CSV table of C-alpha atoms and ligand atoms in Angstrom, one decimal:
chain,number,residue,atom,x,y,z
A,295,UNK,CA,105.4,103.6,117.0
A,296,UNK,CA,107.6,105.3,114.5
A,297,UNK,CA,108.9,104.0,111.2
A,298,UNK,CA,112.5,103.0,111.7
A,299,UNK,CA,114.9,103.3,108.7
A,300,UNK,CA,118.5,102.0,108.8
A,301,UNK,CA,120.7,102.8,105.8
A,302,UNK,CA,123.9,100.8,105.0
A,303,UNK,CA,126.1,102.9,102.8
A,304,UNK,CA,129.6,104.0,102.0
A,305,UNK,CA,128.3,107.6,101.8
A,306,UNK,CA,126.3,108.3,105.0
A,307,UNK,CA,126.9,112.1,104.4
A,308,UNK,CA,124.4,111.9,101.5
A,309,UNK,CA,121.6,111.5,104.1
A,310,UNK,CA,119.2,112.8,105.0
A,311,UNK,CA,119.9,115.1,102.0
A,312,UNK,CA,116.5,116.3,100.6
A,313,UNK,CA,114.7,114.0,103.1
A,314,UNK,CA,115.7,116.6,105.8
A,315,UNK,CA,113.5,119.2,104.2
A,316,UNK,CA,109.9,119.9,103.5
A,317,UNK,CA,107.3,117.1,104.3
A,318,UNK,CA,109.8,114.3,105.0
A,319,UNK,CA,112.1,116.6,107.0
A,320,UNK,CA,109.2,117.9,109.2
A,321,UNK,CA,108.1,114.3,109.7
A,322,UNK,CA,111.7,113.3,110.8
A,323,UNK,CA,111.8,116.2,113.3
A,324,UNK,CA,108.4,115.2,114.7
A,325,UNK,CA,109.5,111.6,115.1
A,326,UNK,CA,107.1,110.0,112.6
A,327,UNK,CA,110.2,108.2,111.3
A,328,UNK,CA,113.8,107.8,112.4
A,329,UNK,CA,117.0,107.5,110.3
A,330,UNK,CA,120.0,105.4,111.4
A,331,UNK,CA,123.1,105.6,109.2
A,332,UNK,CA,125.5,102.7,109.1
A,333,UNK,CA,128.9,103.3,107.4
A,334,UNK,CA,129.9,100.0,105.7
A,335,UNK,CA,133.5,101.1,106.1
A,336,UNK,CA,133.1,100.7,109.9
A,337,UNK,CA,132.9,96.9,109.3
A,338,UNK,CA,136.2,96.6,107.4
A,339,UNK,CA,138.8,94.6,109.3
A,340,UNK,CA,142.0,96.0,107.9
A,341,UNK,CA,144.0,99.2,108.4
A,342,UNK,CA,142.9,100.6,105.1
A,343,UNK,CA,139.3,99.9,105.8
A,344,UNK,CA,138.8,97.9,102.6
A,345,UNK,CA,135.2,97.0,101.7
A,346,UNK,CA,135.7,95.8,98.1
A,347,UNK,CA,137.8,93.4,96.1
A,348,UNK,CA,138.4,92.4,92.5
A,349,UNK,CA,135.7,90.2,90.8
A,350,UNK,CA,136.3,86.4,90.6
A,351,UNK,CA,136.3,85.5,86.9
A,352,UNK,CA,137.9,88.8,86.0
A,353,UNK,CA,136.4,91.9,84.5
A,354,UNK,CA,136.3,95.6,85.2
A,355,UNK,CA,135.4,97.3,88.5
A,356,UNK,CA,135.3,96.1,92.1
A,357,UNK,CA,132.8,94.1,94.1
A,358,UNK,CA,131.6,94.8,97.7
A,359,UNK,CA,132.7,92.0,100.0
A,360,UNK,CA,130.0,89.7,101.4
A,361,UNK,CA,131.5,89.6,105.0
A,362,UNK,CA,131.3,93.4,105.3
A,363,UNK,CA,127.7,93.6,104.1
A,364,UNK,CA,126.7,90.7,106.4
A,365,UNK,CA,128.3,92.3,109.5
A,366,UNK,CA,126.7,95.6,108.8
A,367,UNK,CA,123.3,94.0,108.4
A,368,UNK,CA,123.8,92.0,111.7
A,369,UNK,CA,124.4,95.2,113.5
A,370,UNK,CA,120.9,96.5,112.8
A,371,UNK,CA,118.8,93.4,111.9
A,372,UNK,CA,115.5,93.0,113.8
A,373,UNK,CA,113.1,91.5,111.3
A,374,UNK,CA,112.4,94.6,109.2
A,375,UNK,CA,112.2,94.2,105.4
A,376,UNK,CA,115.6,94.4,103.8
A,377,UNK,CA,115.9,96.3,100.5
A,378,UNK,CA,119.0,96.3,98.3
A,379,UNK,CA,118.9,99.2,95.8
A,380,UNK,CA,120.4,97.8,92.6
A,381,UNK,CA,119.9,98.2,88.8
A,382,UNK,CA,119.4,94.4,88.7
A,383,UNK,CA,116.3,94.7,90.9
A,384,UNK,CA,112.6,94.6,89.9
A,385,UNK,CA,111.1,98.1,89.4
A,386,UNK,CA,109.7,99.8,92.5
A,387,UNK,CA,105.9,100.3,92.4
A,388,UNK,CA,103.5,102.2,94.6
A,389,UNK,CA,102.2,98.8,95.8
A,390,UNK,CA,105.7,98.1,97.1
A,391,UNK,CA,105.8,101.5,98.7
A,392,UNK,CA,102.5,100.9,100.5
A,393,UNK,CA,103.7,97.5,101.7
A,394,UNK,CA,107.0,99.0,103.1
A,395,UNK,CA,105.2,101.9,104.8
A,396,UNK,CA,102.7,99.5,106.5
A,397,UNK,CA,105.5,97.7,108.3
A,398,UNK,CA,107.7,98.7,111.3
A,399,UNK,CA,110.5,100.1,109.1
A,400,UNK,CA,113.1,99.1,106.5
A,401,UNK,CA,116.8,98.4,106.2
A,402,UNK,CA,118.3,99.8,103.0
A,403,UNK,CA,121.6,98.6,101.4
A,404,UNK,CA,123.0,101.2,98.9
A,405,UNK,CA,125.4,99.7,96.5
A,406,UNK,CA,128.5,101.3,95.0
A,407,UNK,CA,131.1,99.8,92.6
A,408,UNK,CA,130.0,97.2,90.1
A,409,UNK,CA,127.9,95.4,92.7
A,410,UNK,CA,127.7,93.4,95.8
A,411,UNK,CA,128.8,89.8,96.2
A,412,UNK,CA,125.7,87.7,95.3
A,413,UNK,CA,126.1,85.4,98.3
A,414,UNK,CA,125.6,88.3,100.7
A,415,UNK,CA,122.4,89.3,98.8
A,416,UNK,CA,121.0,85.8,99.0
A,417,UNK,CA,122.1,85.0,102.6
A,418,UNK,CA,120.7,88.4,103.9
A,419,UNK,CA,117.3,87.9,102.4
A,420,UNK,CA,117.6,91.2,100.5
A,421,UNK,CA,114.7,92.3,98.3
A,422,UNK,CA,116.4,93.7,95.1
A,423,UNK,CA,114.7,96.9,93.9
A,424,UNK,CA,115.5,99.3,91.0
A,425,UNK,CA,113.8,102.7,90.6
A,426,UNK,CA,113.9,102.7,86.8
A,427,UNK,CA,115.8,102.0,83.6
A,428,UNK,CA,118.6,104.6,83.8
A,429,UNK,CA,122.1,104.5,85.3
A,430,UNK,CA,122.8,106.2,88.6
A,431,UNK,CA,126.2,106.4,90.3
A,432,UNK,CA,125.1,104.4,93.3
A,433,UNK,CA,122.1,103.3,95.4
A,434,UNK,CA,121.9,106.3,97.7
A,435,UNK,CA,119.7,108.6,95.6
A,436,UNK,CA,117.5,105.6,94.7
A,437,UNK,CA,117.1,104.9,98.4
A,438,UNK,CA,116.1,108.4,99.0
A,439,UNK,CA,113.4,108.2,96.3
A,440,UNK,CA,112.1,105.0,98.0
A,441,UNK,CA,112.1,106.6,101.5
A,442,UNK,CA,110.4,109.8,100.3
A,443,UNK,CA,107.6,107.7,98.8
A,444,UNK,CA,107.2,105.7,102.0
A,445,UNK,CA,107.4,108.6,104.5
A,446,UNK,CA,104.6,110.6,102.9
A,447,UNK,CA,102.3,107.6,103.5
A,448,UNK,CA,103.1,107.2,107.2
A,449,UNK,CA,100.2,108.0,109.7
A,450,UNK,CA,100.2,111.7,110.6
A,451,UNK,CA,102.6,112.9,107.9
A,452,UNK,CA,100.2,114.1,105.2
A,453,UNK,CA,97.1,115.2,107.1
A,454,UNK,CA,93.7,113.5,106.9
A,455,UNK,CA,92.3,115.4,103.9
A,456,UNK,CA,95.3,114.6,101.6
A,457,UNK,CA,95.4,111.0,102.8
A,458,UNK,CA,91.7,110.4,102.0
A,459,UNK,CA,92.2,111.8,98.5
A,460,UNK,CA,95.3,109.5,98.1
A,461,UNK,CA,93.3,106.4,99.0
A,462,UNK,CA,90.3,107.1,96.8
A,463,UNK,CA,92.4,107.9,93.7
A,464,UNK,CA,94.8,105.0,93.3
A,465,UNK,CA,97.5,105.6,90.7
A,466,UNK,CA,95.6,104.2,87.7
A,467,UNK,CA,95.1,107.4,85.8
A,468,UNK,CA,97.4,110.4,85.2
A,469,UNK,CA,96.0,113.7,86.6
A,470,UNK,CA,94.0,116.2,84.6
A,471,UNK,CA,95.8,119.5,84.0
A,472,UNK,CA,95.6,122.3,86.5
A,473,UNK,CA,95.1,126.1,86.1
A,474,UNK,CA,95.1,129.2,88.3
A,475,UNK,CA,94.9,132.9,87.9
A,476,UNK,CA,95.3,134.9,85.7
A,477,UNK,CA,92.5,133.5,83.5
A,478,UNK,CA,94.2,135.0,80.5
A,479,UNK,CA,98.0,134.9,80.6
A,480,UNK,CA,99.8,136.3,77.6
A,481,UNK,CA,96.8,135.3,75.4
A,482,UNK,CA,96.7,131.8,76.8
A,483,UNK,CA,93.3,131.3,78.2
A,484,UNK,CA,92.1,128.8,80.8
A,485,UNK,CA,89.6,126.4,79.4
A,486,UNK,CA,86.1,128.0,79.5
A,487,UNK,CA,84.5,125.0,81.3
A,488,UNK,CA,86.7,125.7,84.4
A,489,UNK,CA,85.3,129.2,84.6
A,490,UNK,CA,81.7,128.1,84.1
A,491,UNK,CA,80.7,127.2,87.6
A,492,UNK,CA,79.1,124.0,86.2
A,493,UNK,CA,80.6,121.4,88.6
A,494,UNK,CA,79.2,118.4,86.8
A,495,UNK,CA,80.7,119.7,83.5
A,496,UNK,CA,84.0,120.4,85.2
A,497,UNK,CA,84.1,116.9,86.7
A,498,UNK,CA,83.3,115.3,83.3
A,499,UNK,CA,86.0,117.5,81.6
A,500,UNK,CA,88.6,116.5,84.1
A,501,UNK,CA,87.8,112.8,83.9
A,502,UNK,CA,88.0,112.9,80.1
A,503,UNK,CA,91.3,114.8,80.2
A,504,UNK,CA,92.7,112.2,82.7
A,505,UNK,CA,91.7,109.4,80.4
A,506,UNK,CA,92.9,110.9,77.2
A,507,UNK,CA,96.2,111.9,78.7
A,508,UNK,CA,96.7,108.4,80.2
A,509,UNK,CA,95.8,106.7,76.9
A,510,UNK,CA,98.2,108.8,74.8
A,511,UNK,CA,101.2,109.1,77.2
A,512,UNK,CA,101.0,105.9,79.2
A,513,UNK,CA,99.4,103.1,77.1
A,514,UNK,CA,100.8,100.6,79.7
A,515,UNK,CA,98.8,102.3,82.5
A,516,UNK,CA,95.8,102.6,80.3
A,517,UNK,CA,95.8,98.9,79.5
A,518,UNK,CA,95.9,98.2,83.3
A,519,UNK,CA,92.9,100.4,83.9
A,520,UNK,CA,91.0,97.8,81.8
A,521,UNK,CA,88.2,100.0,80.8
A,522,UNK,CA,87.2,102.2,77.9
A,523,UNK,CA,86.2,105.8,78.5
A,524,UNK,CA,83.4,106.4,81.1
A,525,UNK,CA,82.4,109.5,79.2
A,526,UNK,CA,82.4,110.9,75.7
A,527,UNK,CA,85.8,112.5,75.0
A,528,UNK,CA,85.0,116.2,74.5
A,529,UNK,CA,88.6,117.1,75.4
A,530,UNK,CA,91.1,115.7,72.9
A,531,UNK,CA,94.6,115.1,74.3
A,532,UNK,CA,97.0,117.9,73.5
B,616,9D3,C1,128.7,98.9,83.9
B,616,9D3,C2,127.6,98.0,84.4
B,616,9D3,N1,126.6,98.8,85.1
B,616,9D3,C3,125.2,98.3,84.7
B,616,9D3,C4,124.6,99.3,83.8
B,616,9D3,C5,126.7,98.4,86.5
B,616,9D3,C6,126.1,99.4,87.5
B,616,9D3,C7,125.6,100.6,87.1
B,616,9D3,C8,125.1,101.5,88.1
B,616,9D3,C9,126.2,99.1,88.8
B,616,9D3,C10,125.7,100.0,89.8
B,616,9D3,C11,125.2,101.2,89.4
B,616,9D3,C12,124.7,102.2,90.4
B,616,9D3,N2,123.2,102.2,90.4
B,616,9D3,C13,122.6,101.8,91.5
B,616,9D3,O1,123.2,101.4,92.5
B,616,9D3,C14,121.1,101.8,91.5
B,616,9D3,C15,120.2,102.1,90.5
B,616,9D3,C16,120.4,102.6,89.1
B,616,9D3,O2,121.5,102.9,88.6
B,616,9D3,N3,119.2,102.9,88.4
B,616,9D3,C17,118.0,102.6,88.9
B,616,9D3,N4,117.8,102.2,90.1
B,616,9D3,C18,118.9,101.9,90.9
B,616,9D3,S1,118.8,101.3,92.4
B,616,9D3,C19,120.5,101.3,92.6
């Protein structure tokens, strides 16, 4: 029972891209997930394989035709969640990712041009998702970000130890800082507490660091945590 991904795109050569390497790549080879690429241009009816047209009402740029998008979706549709990557979408969260990864798979639509005809988005039941407030050239990289986040959660991909850690630490705090050898690097010393062997003190220091960093860098996350510090704050944020 492998996670099935279908991607509708004008640039199928962009896949698997980085998803063919490392953790996601090994998972793809092992069959934890599968990747089907659908070239939207294959659903054009004319000699020039046209997939876009000028916007009704005027304005710059081109719009992807609804009949092309609908035909491409019909060629893969089997009840999986449908996600359209678009700057107009709601922001992707880890909760969304968990939901996608828990299902049988996902159909992605990667937009190009100024957008996709709104009727195709509504008729197809597409969930509209953005990965953040910056402008990309198209939906393909955003789709790869979403898939990377999903694939690492699939059963058997990360290994039991890492998965258990993942579950117990939900993403409500930023991580504490990490250090390794050498203990003194160019006069920059690792915090003494980490060399002390006092595991309770180390745990308290890490918790305080995580809380201070979250409070100063991500007040939005900190507000969501809905608690004040569980310990005194011996480690001020940098
Ligand atoms: C000139 C008007 N543009 C709005 C700022 C339109 C537009 C910009 C970028 C239309 C499409 C795109 C391409 N971006 C995506 O397809 C996209 C995206 C993104 O740009 N940022 C964050 N998430 C995503 S998901 C898909």
